[in-house]
PDB file of N, CA and C in Angstrom:
ATOM      1  N   MET A   1     345.249-120.725 -56.282  1.00  0.00           N
ATOM      2  CA  MET A   1     344.453-121.781 -55.682  1.00  0.00           C
ATOM      3  C   MET A   1     345.384-122.814 -55.084  1.00  0.00           C
ATOM      4  N   GLN A   2     345.099-123.232 -53.899  1.00  0.00           N
ATOM      5  CA  GLN A   2     345.899-124.241 -53.223  1.00  0.00           C
ATOM      6  C   GLN A   2     345.210-125.593 -53.391  1.00  0.00           C
ATOM      7  N   LEU A   3     345.914-126.543 -53.953  1.00  0.00           N
ATOM      8  CA  LEU A   3     345.362-127.881 -54.139  1.00  0.00           C
ATOM      9  C   LEU A   3     345.980-128.840 -53.144  1.00  0.00           C
ATOM     10  N   ASP A   4     345.171-129.712 -52.583  1.00  0.00           N
ATOM     11  CA  ASP A   4     345.673-130.765 -51.716  1.00  0.00           C
ATOM     12  C   ASP A   4     345.710-132.045 -52.535  1.00  0.00           C
ATOM     13  N   PHE A   5     346.905-132.380 -53.024  1.00  0.00           N
ATOM     14  CA  PHE A   5     347.047-133.537 -53.897  1.00  0.00           C
ATOM     15  C   PHE A   5     346.923-134.855 -53.148  1.00  0.00           C
ATOM     16  N   ASN A   6     346.830-134.807 -51.846  1.00  0.00           N
ATOM     17  CA  ASN A   6     346.762-136.037 -51.062  1.00  0.00           C
ATOM     18  C   ASN A   6     345.375-136.309 -50.500  1.00  0.00           C
ATOM     19  N   GLN A   7     344.364-135.555 -50.883  1.00  0.00           N
ATOM     20  CA  GLN A   7     343.048-135.751 -50.297  1.00  0.00           C
ATOM     21  C   GLN A   7     342.223-136.828 -50.995  1.00  0.00           C
ATOM     22  N   GLY A   8     342.715-137.406 -52.079  1.00  0.00           N
ATOM     23  CA  GLY A   8     342.048-138.532 -52.707  1.00  0.00           C
ATOM     24  C   GLY A   8     341.023-138.189 -53.764  1.00  0.00           C
ATOM     25  N   ASN A   9     340.776-136.937 -54.023  1.00  0.00           N
ATOM     26  CA  ASN A   9     339.833-136.556 -55.071  1.00  0.00           C
ATOM     27  C   ASN A   9     340.504-136.638 -56.430  1.00  0.00           C
ATOM     28  N   CYS A  10     339.776-137.096 -57.406  1.00  0.00           N
ATOM     29  CA  CYS A  10     340.301-137.209 -58.764  1.00  0.00           C
ATOM     30  C   CYS A  10     340.161-135.867 -59.470  1.00  0.00           C
ATOM     31  N   ILE A  11     341.285-135.363 -59.967  1.00  0.00           N
ATOM     32  CA  ILE A  11     341.288-134.115 -60.723  1.00  0.00           C
ATOM     33  C   ILE A  11     341.936-134.394 -62.067  1.00  0.00           C
ATOM     34  N   TYR A  12     341.240-134.051 -63.131  1.00  0.00           N
ATOM     35  CA  TYR A  12     341.782-134.191 -64.475  1.00  0.00           C
ATOM     36  C   TYR A  12     342.431-132.869 -64.859  1.00  0.00           C
ATOM     37  N   VAL A  13     343.682-132.922 -65.270  1.00  0.00           N
ATOM     38  CA  VAL A  13     344.396-131.721 -65.693  1.00  0.00           C
ATOM     39  C   VAL A  13     344.655-131.857 -67.184  1.00  0.00           C
ATOM     40  N   ILE A  14     344.204-130.880 -67.944  1.00  0.00           N
ATOM     41  CA  ILE A  14     344.255-130.967 -69.402  1.00  0.00           C
ATOM     42  C   ILE A  14     345.228-129.928 -69.954  1.00  0.00           C
ATOM     43  N   ASP A  15     345.916-130.301 -71.018  1.00  0.00           N
ATOM     44  CA  ASP A  15     346.872-129.375 -71.628  1.00  0.00           C
ATOM     45  C   ASP A  15     346.291-128.761 -72.901  1.00  0.00           C
ATOM     46  N   THR A  16     347.066-127.875 -73.492  1.00  0.00           N
ATOM     47  CA  THR A  16     346.603-127.126 -74.660  1.00  0.00           C
ATOM     48  C   THR A  16     346.211-128.039 -75.813  1.00  0.00           C
ATOM     49  N   SER A  17     347.079-128.986 -76.135  1.00  0.00           N
ATOM     50  CA  SER A  17     346.802-129.844 -77.295  1.00  0.00           C
ATOM     51  C   SER A  17     345.535-130.666 -77.089  1.00  0.00           C
ATOM     52  N   ALA A  18     345.288-131.118 -75.870  1.00  0.00           N
ATOM     53  CA  ALA A  18     344.077-131.896 -75.608  1.00  0.00           C
ATOM     54  C   ALA A  18     342.822-131.037 -75.756  1.00  0.00           C
ATOM     55  N   LEU A  19     342.889-129.786 -75.328  1.00  0.00           N
ATOM     56  CA  LEU A  19     341.741-128.891 -75.517  1.00  0.00           C
ATOM     57  C   LEU A  19     341.488-128.617 -76.992  1.00  0.00           C
ATOM     58  N   ILE A  20     342.558-128.434 -77.750  1.00  0.00           N
ATOM     59  CA  ILE A  20     342.417-128.195 -79.194  1.00  0.00           C
ATOM     60  C   ILE A  20     341.799-129.410 -79.871  1.00  0.00           C
ATOM     61  N   ILE A  21     342.269-130.598 -79.519  1.00  0.00           N
ATOM     62  CA  ILE A  21     341.724-131.832 -80.102  1.00  0.00           C
ATOM     63  C   ILE A  21     340.264-132.016 -79.690  1.00  0.00           C
ATOM     64  N   LEU A  22     339.948-131.733 -78.428  1.00  0.00           N
ATOM     65  CA  LEU A  22     338.561-131.827 -77.965  1.00  0.00           C
ATOM     66  C   LEU A  22     337.656-130.925 -78.798  1.00  0.00           C
ATOM     67  N   ASP A  23     338.092-129.698 -79.004  1.00  0.00           N
ATOM     68  CA  ASP A  23     337.305-128.747 -79.794  1.00  0.00           C
ATOM     69  C   ASP A  23     337.199-129.184 -81.254  1.00  0.00           C
ATOM     70  N   PHE A  24     338.299-129.624 -81.827  1.00  0.00           N
ATOM     71  CA  PHE A  24     338.319-130.007 -83.240  1.00  0.00           C
ATOM     72  C   PHE A  24     337.490-131.267 -83.492  1.00  0.00           C
ATOM     73  N   THR A  25     337.624-132.248 -82.608  1.00  0.00           N
ATOM     74  CA  THR A  25     336.971-133.546 -82.808  1.00  0.00           C
ATOM     75  C   THR A  25     335.502-133.527 -82.392  1.00  0.00           C
ATOM     76  N   PHE A  26     335.215-132.849 -81.299  1.00  0.00           N
ATOM     77  CA  PHE A  26     333.862-132.834 -80.738  1.00  0.00           C
ATOM     78  C   PHE A  26     333.355-131.394 -80.681  1.00  0.00           C
ATOM     79  N   ASN A  27     333.166-130.803 -81.833  1.00  0.00           N
ATOM     80  CA  ASN A  27     332.798-129.397 -81.951  1.00  0.00           C
ATOM     81  C   ASN A  27     331.621-129.046 -81.048  1.00  0.00           C
ATOM     82  N   TYR A  28     331.807-128.030 -80.260  1.00  0.00           N
ATOM     83  CA  TYR A  28     330.817-127.602 -79.263  1.00  0.00           C
ATOM     84  C   TYR A  28     329.454-127.307 -79.880  1.00  0.00           C
ATOM     85  N   ASP A  29     329.443-126.732 -81.048  1.00  0.00           N
ATOM     86  CA  ASP A  29     328.181-126.341 -81.688  1.00  0.00           C
ATOM     87  C   ASP A  29     327.427-127.501 -82.332  1.00  0.00           C
ATOM     88  N   ASN A  30     328.042-128.660 -82.406  1.00  0.00           N
ATOM     89  CA  ASN A  30     327.398-129.823 -82.997  1.00  0.00           C
ATOM     90  C   ASN A  30     326.534-130.500 -81.929  1.00  0.00           C
ATOM     91  N   PRO A  31     325.226-130.580 -82.128  1.00  0.00           N
ATOM     92  CA  PRO A  31     324.343-131.165 -81.119  1.00  0.00           C
ATOM     93  C   PRO A  31     324.681-132.613 -80.762  1.00  0.00           C
ATOM     94  N   VAL A  32     325.309-133.321 -81.672  1.00  0.00           N
ATOM     95  CA  VAL A  32     325.690-134.715 -81.414  1.00  0.00           C
ATOM     96  C   VAL A  32     326.664-134.795 -80.237  1.00  0.00           C
ATOM     97  N   PHE A  33     327.499-133.767 -80.071  1.00  0.00           N
ATOM     98  CA  PHE A  33     328.543-133.793 -79.045  1.00  0.00           C
ATOM     99  C   PHE A  33     328.190-132.968 -77.812  1.00  0.00           C
ATOM    100  N   LYS A  34     326.975-132.487 -77.745  1.00  0.00           N
ATOM    101  CA  LYS A  34     326.557-131.647 -76.620  1.00  0.00           C
ATOM    102  C   LYS A  34     326.777-132.339 -75.273  1.00  0.00           C
ATOM    103  N   ALA A  35     326.480-133.618 -75.196  1.00  0.00           N
ATOM    104  CA  ALA A  35     326.618-134.352 -73.930  1.00  0.00           C
ATOM    105  C   ALA A  35     328.066-134.409 -73.455  1.00  0.00           C
ATOM    106  N   ILE A  36     329.004-134.517 -74.391  1.00  0.00           N
ATOM    107  CA  ILE A  36     330.424-134.546 -74.014  1.00  0.00           C
ATOM    108  C   ILE A  36     330.802-133.236 -73.336  1.00  0.00           C
ATOM    109  N   TRP A  37     330.435-132.130 -73.954  1.00  0.00           N
ATOM    110  CA  TRP A  37     330.760-130.823 -73.391  1.00  0.00           C
ATOM    111  C   TRP A  37     330.032-130.584 -72.070  1.00  0.00           C
ATOM    112  N   GLU A  38     328.811-131.071 -71.949  1.00  0.00           N
ATOM    113  CA  GLU A  38     328.085-130.942 -70.682  1.00  0.00           C
ATOM    114  C   GLU A  38     328.803-131.690 -69.570  1.00  0.00           C
ATOM    115  N   GLU A  39     329.320-132.883 -69.887  1.00  0.00           N
ATOM    116  CA  GLU A  39     330.072-133.661 -68.893  1.00  0.00           C
ATOM    117  C   GLU A  39     331.345-132.932 -68.476  1.00  0.00           C
ATOM    118  N   VAL A  40     332.067-132.399 -69.452  1.00  0.00           N
ATOM    119  CA  VAL A  40     333.291-131.650 -69.153  1.00  0.00           C
ATOM    120  C   VAL A  40     332.953-130.446 -68.273  1.00  0.00           C
ATOM    121  N   GLU A  41     331.916-129.723 -68.624  1.00  0.00           N
ATOM    122  CA  GLU A  41     331.538-128.542 -67.858  1.00  0.00           C
ATOM    123  C   GLU A  41     331.036-128.907 -66.464  1.00  0.00           C
ATOM    124  N   ASP A  42     330.379-130.052 -66.324  1.00  0.00           N
ATOM    125  CA  ASP A  42     329.995-130.536 -64.992  1.00  0.00           C
ATOM    126  C   ASP A  42     331.236-130.836 -64.156  1.00  0.00           C
ATOM    127  N   LEU A  43     332.225-131.481 -64.774  1.00  0.00           N
ATOM    128  CA  LEU A  43     333.477-131.757 -64.060  1.00  0.00           C
ATOM    129  C   LEU A  43     334.153-130.462 -63.622  1.00  0.00           C
ATOM    130  N   ILE A  44     334.135-129.460 -64.486  1.00  0.00           N
ATOM    131  CA  ILE A  44     334.709-128.157 -64.126  1.00  0.00           C
ATOM    132  C   ILE A  44     333.958-127.578 -62.931  1.00  0.00           C
ATOM    133  N   SER A  45     332.644-127.593 -62.988  1.00  0.00           N
ATOM    134  CA  SER A  45     331.826-127.034 -61.901  1.00  0.00           C
ATOM    135  C   SER A  45     332.089-127.728 -60.574  1.00  0.00           C
ATOM    136  N   GLN A  46     332.389-129.022 -60.634  1.00  0.00           N
ATOM    137  CA  GLN A  46     332.659-129.805 -59.431  1.00  0.00           C
ATOM    138  C   GLN A  46     334.115-129.706 -58.979  1.00  0.00           C
ATOM    139  N   GLY A  47     334.939-129.015 -59.756  1.00  0.00           N
ATOM    140  CA  GLY A  47     336.346-128.866 -59.401  1.00  0.00           C
ATOM    141  C   GLY A  47     337.214-130.048 -59.771  1.00  0.00           C
ATOM    142  N   HIS A  48     336.736-130.899 -60.689  1.00  0.00           N
ATOM    143  CA  HIS A  48     337.473-132.106 -61.070  1.00  0.00           C
ATOM    144  C   HIS A  48     338.138-132.017 -62.437  1.00  0.00           C
ATOM    145  N   PHE A  49     338.109-130.876 -63.066  1.00  0.00           N
ATOM    146  CA  PHE A  49     338.687-130.694 -64.402  1.00  0.00           C
ATOM    147  C   PHE A  49     339.386-129.347 -64.397  1.00  0.00           C
ATOM    148  N   LYS A  50     340.701-129.357 -64.563  1.00  0.00           N
ATOM    149  CA  LYS A  50     341.504-128.141 -64.417  1.00  0.00           C
ATOM    150  C   LYS A  50     342.517-128.015 -65.545  1.00  0.00           C
ATOM    151  N   THR A  51     343.019-126.819 -65.682  1.00  0.00           N
ATOM    152  CA  THR A  51     344.183-126.561 -66.513  1.00  0.00           C
ATOM    153  C   THR A  51     344.992-125.483 -65.808  1.00  0.00           C
ATOM    154  N   ILE A  52     346.193-125.256 -66.283  1.00  0.00           N
ATOM    155  CA  ILE A  52     347.043-124.264 -65.635  1.00  0.00           C
ATOM    156  C   ILE A  52     347.075-122.977 -66.450  1.00  0.00           C
ATOM    157  N   ASN A  53     347.510-121.921 -65.820  1.00  0.00           N
ATOM    158  CA  ASN A  53     347.513-120.617 -66.482  1.00  0.00           C
ATOM    159  C   ASN A  53     348.418-120.584 -67.711  1.00  0.00           C
ATOM    160  N   PHE A  54     349.436-121.446 -67.789  1.00  0.00           N
ATOM    161  CA  PHE A  54     350.275-121.509 -68.987  1.00  0.00           C
ATOM    162  C   PHE A  54     349.447-121.938 -70.199  1.00  0.00           C
ATOM    163  N   VAL A  55     348.527-122.860 -69.988  1.00  0.00           N
ATOM    164  CA  VAL A  55     347.644-123.319 -71.064  1.00  0.00           C
ATOM    165  C   VAL A  55     346.716-122.181 -71.485  1.00  0.00           C
ATOM    166  N   GLU A  56     346.169-121.493 -70.519  1.00  0.00           N
ATOM    167  CA  GLU A  56     345.323-120.337 -70.836  1.00  0.00           C
ATOM    168  C   GLU A  56     346.102-119.320 -71.677  1.00  0.00           C
ATOM    169  N   ASP A  57     347.343-119.065 -71.302  1.00  0.00           N
ATOM    170  CA  ASP A  57     348.178-118.120 -72.060  1.00  0.00           C
ATOM    171  C   ASP A  57     348.399-118.591 -73.494  1.00  0.00           C
ATOM    172  N   GLU A  58     348.646-119.894 -73.660  1.00  0.00           N
ATOM    173  CA  GLU A  58     348.848-120.432 -75.016  1.00  0.00           C
ATOM    174  C   GLU A  58     347.590-120.273 -75.863  1.00  0.00           C
ATOM    175  N   ILE A  59     346.455-120.581 -75.288  1.00  0.00           N
ATOM    176  CA  ILE A  59     345.193-120.461 -76.023  1.00  0.00           C
ATOM    177  C   ILE A  59     344.916-119.001 -76.377  1.00  0.00           C
ATOM    178  N   ASN A  60     345.157-118.108 -75.444  1.00  0.00           N
ATOM    179  CA  ASN A  60     344.903-116.684 -75.698  1.00  0.00           C
ATOM    180  C   ASN A  60     345.884-116.073 -76.681  1.00  0.00           C
ATOM    181  N   SER A  61     347.030-116.700 -76.882  1.00  0.00           N
ATOM    182  CA  SER A  61     348.013-116.166 -77.830  1.00  0.00           C
ATOM    183  C   SER A  61     347.685-116.545 -79.278  1.00  0.00           C
ATOM    184  N   TYR A  62     346.736-117.461 -79.465  1.00  0.00           N
ATOM    185  CA  TYR A  62     346.330-117.872 -80.808  1.00  0.00           C
ATOM    186  C   TYR A  62     345.707-116.687 -81.541  1.00  0.00           C
ATOM    187  N   GLU A  63     346.156-116.438 -82.764  1.00  0.00           N
ATOM    188  CA  GLU A  63     345.690-115.276 -83.522  1.00  0.00           C
ATOM    189  C   GLU A  63     344.813-115.638 -84.718  1.00  0.00           C
ATOM    190  N   GLY A  64     344.400-116.890 -84.825  1.00  0.00           N
ATOM    191  CA  GLY A  64     343.582-117.311 -85.954  1.00  0.00           C
ATOM    192  C   GLY A  64     342.112-116.972 -85.770  1.00  0.00           C
ATOM    193  N   LYS A  65     341.316-117.446 -86.703  1.00  0.00           N
ATOM    194  CA  LYS A  65     339.882-117.141 -86.716  1.00  0.00           C
ATOM    195  C   LYS A  65     339.079-117.991 -85.733  1.00  0.00           C
ATOM    196  N   GLN A  66     339.593-119.163 -85.390  1.00  0.00           N
ATOM    197  CA  GLN A  66     338.867-120.067 -84.499  1.00  0.00           C
ATOM    198  C   GLN A  66     339.047-119.611 -83.051  1.00  0.00           C
ATOM    199  N   ASP A  67     338.091-118.863 -82.521  1.00  0.00           N
ATOM    200  CA  ASP A  67     338.255-118.299 -81.184  1.00  0.00           C
ATOM    201  C   ASP A  67     337.368-118.951 -80.125  1.00  0.00           C
ATOM    202  N   PHE A  68     336.780-120.103 -80.448  1.00  0.00           N
ATOM    203  CA  PHE A  68     335.898-120.762 -79.487  1.00  0.00           C
ATOM    204  C   PHE A  68     336.614-121.049 -78.174  1.00  0.00           C
ATOM    205  N   LEU A  69     337.808-121.641 -78.234  1.00  0.00           N
ATOM    206  CA  LEU A  69     338.499-122.008 -76.998  1.00  0.00           C
ATOM    207  C   LEU A  69     338.831-120.793 -76.146  1.00  0.00           C
ATOM    208  N   LYS A  70     339.202-119.696 -76.769  1.00  0.00           N
ATOM    209  CA  LYS A  70     339.462-118.471 -76.002  1.00  0.00           C
ATOM    210  C   LYS A  70     338.220-118.074 -75.197  1.00  0.00           C
ATOM    211  N   LYS A  71     337.087-118.065 -75.866  1.00  0.00           N
ATOM    212  CA  LYS A  71     335.835-117.677 -75.208  1.00  0.00           C
ATOM    213  C   LYS A  71     335.437-118.690 -74.137  1.00  0.00           C
ATOM    214  N   TRP A  72     335.618-119.962 -74.448  1.00  0.00           N
ATOM    215  CA  TRP A  72     335.219-121.020 -73.520  1.00  0.00           C
ATOM    216  C   TRP A  72     336.079-120.992 -72.263  1.00  0.00           C
ATOM    217  N   VAL A  73     337.394-120.863 -72.430  1.00  0.00           N
ATOM    218  CA  VAL A  73     338.282-120.794 -71.264  1.00  0.00           C
ATOM    219  C   VAL A  73     337.966-119.552 -70.437  1.00  0.00           C
ATOM    220  N   LYS A  74     337.715-118.446 -71.081  1.00  0.00           N
ATOM    221  CA  LYS A  74     337.366-117.221 -70.355  1.00  0.00           C
ATOM    222  C   LYS A  74     336.081-117.421 -69.549  1.00  0.00           C
ATOM    223  N   LYS A  75     335.102-118.070 -70.166  1.00  0.00           N
ATOM    224  CA  LYS A  75     333.824-118.320 -69.490  1.00  0.00           C
ATOM    225  C   LYS A  75     334.011-119.174 -68.232  1.00  0.00           C
ATOM    226  N   TRP A  76     334.869-120.192 -68.312  1.00  0.00           N
ATOM    227  CA  TRP A  76     335.039-121.151 -67.221  1.00  0.00           C
ATOM    228  C   TRP A  76     336.264-120.867 -66.349  1.00  0.00           C
ATOM    229  N   ARG A  77     336.969-119.789 -66.619  1.00  0.00           N
ATOM    230  CA  ARG A  77     338.250-119.504 -65.981  1.00  0.00           C
ATOM    231  C   ARG A  77     338.223-119.657 -64.454  1.00  0.00           C
ATOM    232  N   LYS A  78     337.233-119.112 -63.818  1.00  0.00           N
ATOM    233  CA  LYS A  78     337.165-119.118 -62.346  1.00  0.00           C
ATOM    234  C   LYS A  78     337.278-120.531 -61.778  1.00  0.00           C
ATOM    235  N   HIS A  79     336.688-121.502 -62.435  1.00  0.00           N
ATOM    236  CA  HIS A  79     336.674-122.878 -61.938  1.00  0.00           C
ATOM    237  C   HIS A  79     337.665-123.783 -62.664  1.00  0.00           C
ATOM    238  N   LEU A  80     338.216-123.306 -63.771  1.00  0.00           N
ATOM    239  CA  LEU A  80     339.053-124.140 -64.640  1.00  0.00           C
ATOM    240  C   LEU A  80     340.544-123.898 -64.466  1.00  0.00           C
ATOM    241  N   VAL A  81     340.952-122.648 -64.402  1.00  0.00           N
ATOM    242  CA  VAL A  81     342.373-122.302 -64.492  1.00  0.00           C
ATOM    243  C   VAL A  81     343.004-122.198 -63.105  1.00  0.00           C
ATOM    244  N   ILE A  82     344.111-122.906 -62.955  1.00  0.00           N
ATOM    245  CA  ILE A  82     344.907-122.852 -61.733  1.00  0.00           C
ATOM    246  C   ILE A  82     346.120-121.978 -62.005  1.00  0.00           C
ATOM    247  N   GLU A  83     346.338-120.991 -61.156  1.00  0.00           N
ATOM    248  CA  GLU A  83     347.548-120.179 -61.239  1.00  0.00           C
ATOM    249  C   GLU A  83     348.683-120.992 -60.620  1.00  0.00           C
ATOM    250  N   VAL A  84     349.675-121.283 -61.419  1.00  0.00           N
ATOM    251  CA  VAL A  84     350.790-122.098 -60.948  1.00  0.00           C
ATOM    252  C   VAL A  84     351.703-121.242 -60.080  1.00  0.00           C
ATOM    253  N   ASP A  85     351.961-121.727 -58.886  1.00  0.00           N
ATOM    254  CA  ASP A  85     352.920-121.082 -58.006  1.00  0.00           C
ATOM    255  C   ASP A  85     353.982-122.108 -57.625  1.00  0.00           C
ATOM    256  N   SER A  86     354.950-121.704 -56.849  1.00  0.00           N
ATOM    257  CA  SER A  86     356.049-122.620 -56.520  1.00  0.00           C
ATOM    258  C   SER A  86     355.556-123.827 -55.731  1.00  0.00           C
ATOM    259  N   ALA A  87     354.567-123.651 -54.861  1.00  0.00           N
ATOM    260  CA  ALA A  87     354.036-124.785 -54.099  1.00  0.00           C
ATOM    261  C   ALA A  87     353.390-125.814 -55.023  1.00  0.00           C
ATOM    262  N   THR A  88     352.660-125.328 -56.020  1.00  0.00           N
ATOM    263  CA  THR A  88     352.034-126.237 -56.983  1.00  0.00           C
ATOM    264  C   THR A  88     353.090-126.971 -57.790  1.00  0.00           C
ATOM    265  N   MET A  89     354.091-126.238 -58.260  1.00  0.00           N
ATOM    266  CA  MET A  89     355.177-126.870 -59.023  1.00  0.00           C
ATOM    267  C   MET A  89     355.879-127.930 -58.176  1.00  0.00           C
ATOM    268  N   ASN A  90     356.156-127.617 -56.924  1.00  0.00           N
ATOM    269  CA  ASN A  90     356.820-128.576 -56.039  1.00  0.00           C
ATOM    270  C   ASN A  90     355.947-129.795 -55.772  1.00  0.00           C
ATOM    271  N   ALA A  91     354.640-129.607 -55.694  1.00  0.00           N
ATOM    272  CA  ALA A  91     353.726-130.727 -55.456  1.00  0.00           C
ATOM    273  C   ALA A  91     353.669-131.670 -56.648  1.00  0.00           C
ATOM    274  N   THR A  92     353.942-131.166 -57.847  1.00  0.00           N
ATOM    275  CA  THR A  92     353.876-132.023 -59.036  1.00  0.00           C
ATOM    276  C   THR A  92     355.121-132.880 -59.225  1.00  0.00           C
ATOM    277  N   ILE A  93     356.234-132.468 -58.668  1.00  0.00           N
ATOM    278  CA  ILE A  93     357.499-133.186 -58.890  1.00  0.00           C
ATOM    279  C   ILE A  93     357.418-134.651 -58.478  1.00  0.00           C
ATOM    280  N   PRO A  94     356.935-134.990 -57.266  1.00  0.00           N
ATOM    281  CA  PRO A  94     356.862-136.414 -56.910  1.00  0.00           C
ATOM    282  C   PRO A  94     355.907-137.212 -57.800  1.00  0.00           C
ATOM    283  N   ILE A  95     354.828-136.580 -58.235  1.00  0.00           N
ATOM    284  CA  ILE A  95     353.867-137.268 -59.104  1.00  0.00           C
ATOM    285  C   ILE A  95     354.516-137.587 -60.443  1.00  0.00           C
ATOM    286  N   ILE A  96     355.176-136.611 -61.027  1.00  0.00           N
ATOM    287  CA  ILE A  96     355.852-136.820 -62.309  1.00  0.00           C
ATOM    288  C   ILE A  96     356.963-137.847 -62.167  1.00  0.00           C
ATOM    289  N   ASN A  97     357.744-137.746 -61.112  1.00  0.00           N
ATOM    290  CA  ASN A  97     358.838-138.702 -60.900  1.00  0.00           C
ATOM    291  C   ASN A  97     358.320-140.121 -60.710  1.00  0.00           C
ATOM    292  N   GLU A  98     357.191-140.262 -60.047  1.00  0.00           N
ATOM    293  CA  GLU A  98     356.609-141.590 -59.832  1.00  0.00           C
ATOM    294  C   GLU A  98     356.121-142.207 -61.142  1.00  0.00           C
ATOM    295  N   GLU A  99     355.551-141.383 -62.006  1.00  0.00           N
ATOM    296  CA  GLU A  99     354.992-141.867 -63.264  1.00  0.00           C
ATOM    297  C   GLU A  99     356.031-142.051 -64.354  1.00  0.00           C
ATOM    298  N   TYR A 100     357.073-141.234 -64.350  1.00  0.00           N
ATOM    299  CA  TYR A 100     358.030-141.270 -65.451  1.00  0.00           C
ATOM    300  C   TYR A 100     359.421-141.511 -64.945  1.00  0.00           C
TER     301      TYR A 100
END
């Protein structure tokens, strides 16, 4: 997927630890937190919530009993996961350098 980082749209990029914390803290099956997950999934559908394929690989490498995130990422993969290529990596360098 080719992203235009200069078009002004807000895109949230989430890493593995944040997804794990989201799942642990706001369990998907708990009706109290249903609205949080609906908002996240709406952002995914709109193209405003992404993760990279490295995160998908980390989640899929988990061998424990808690497999919700594996299933959830697989379900949303088409709209959620960005395959990192050299152009994407190069586009992130100025952003990271500006922030850190």
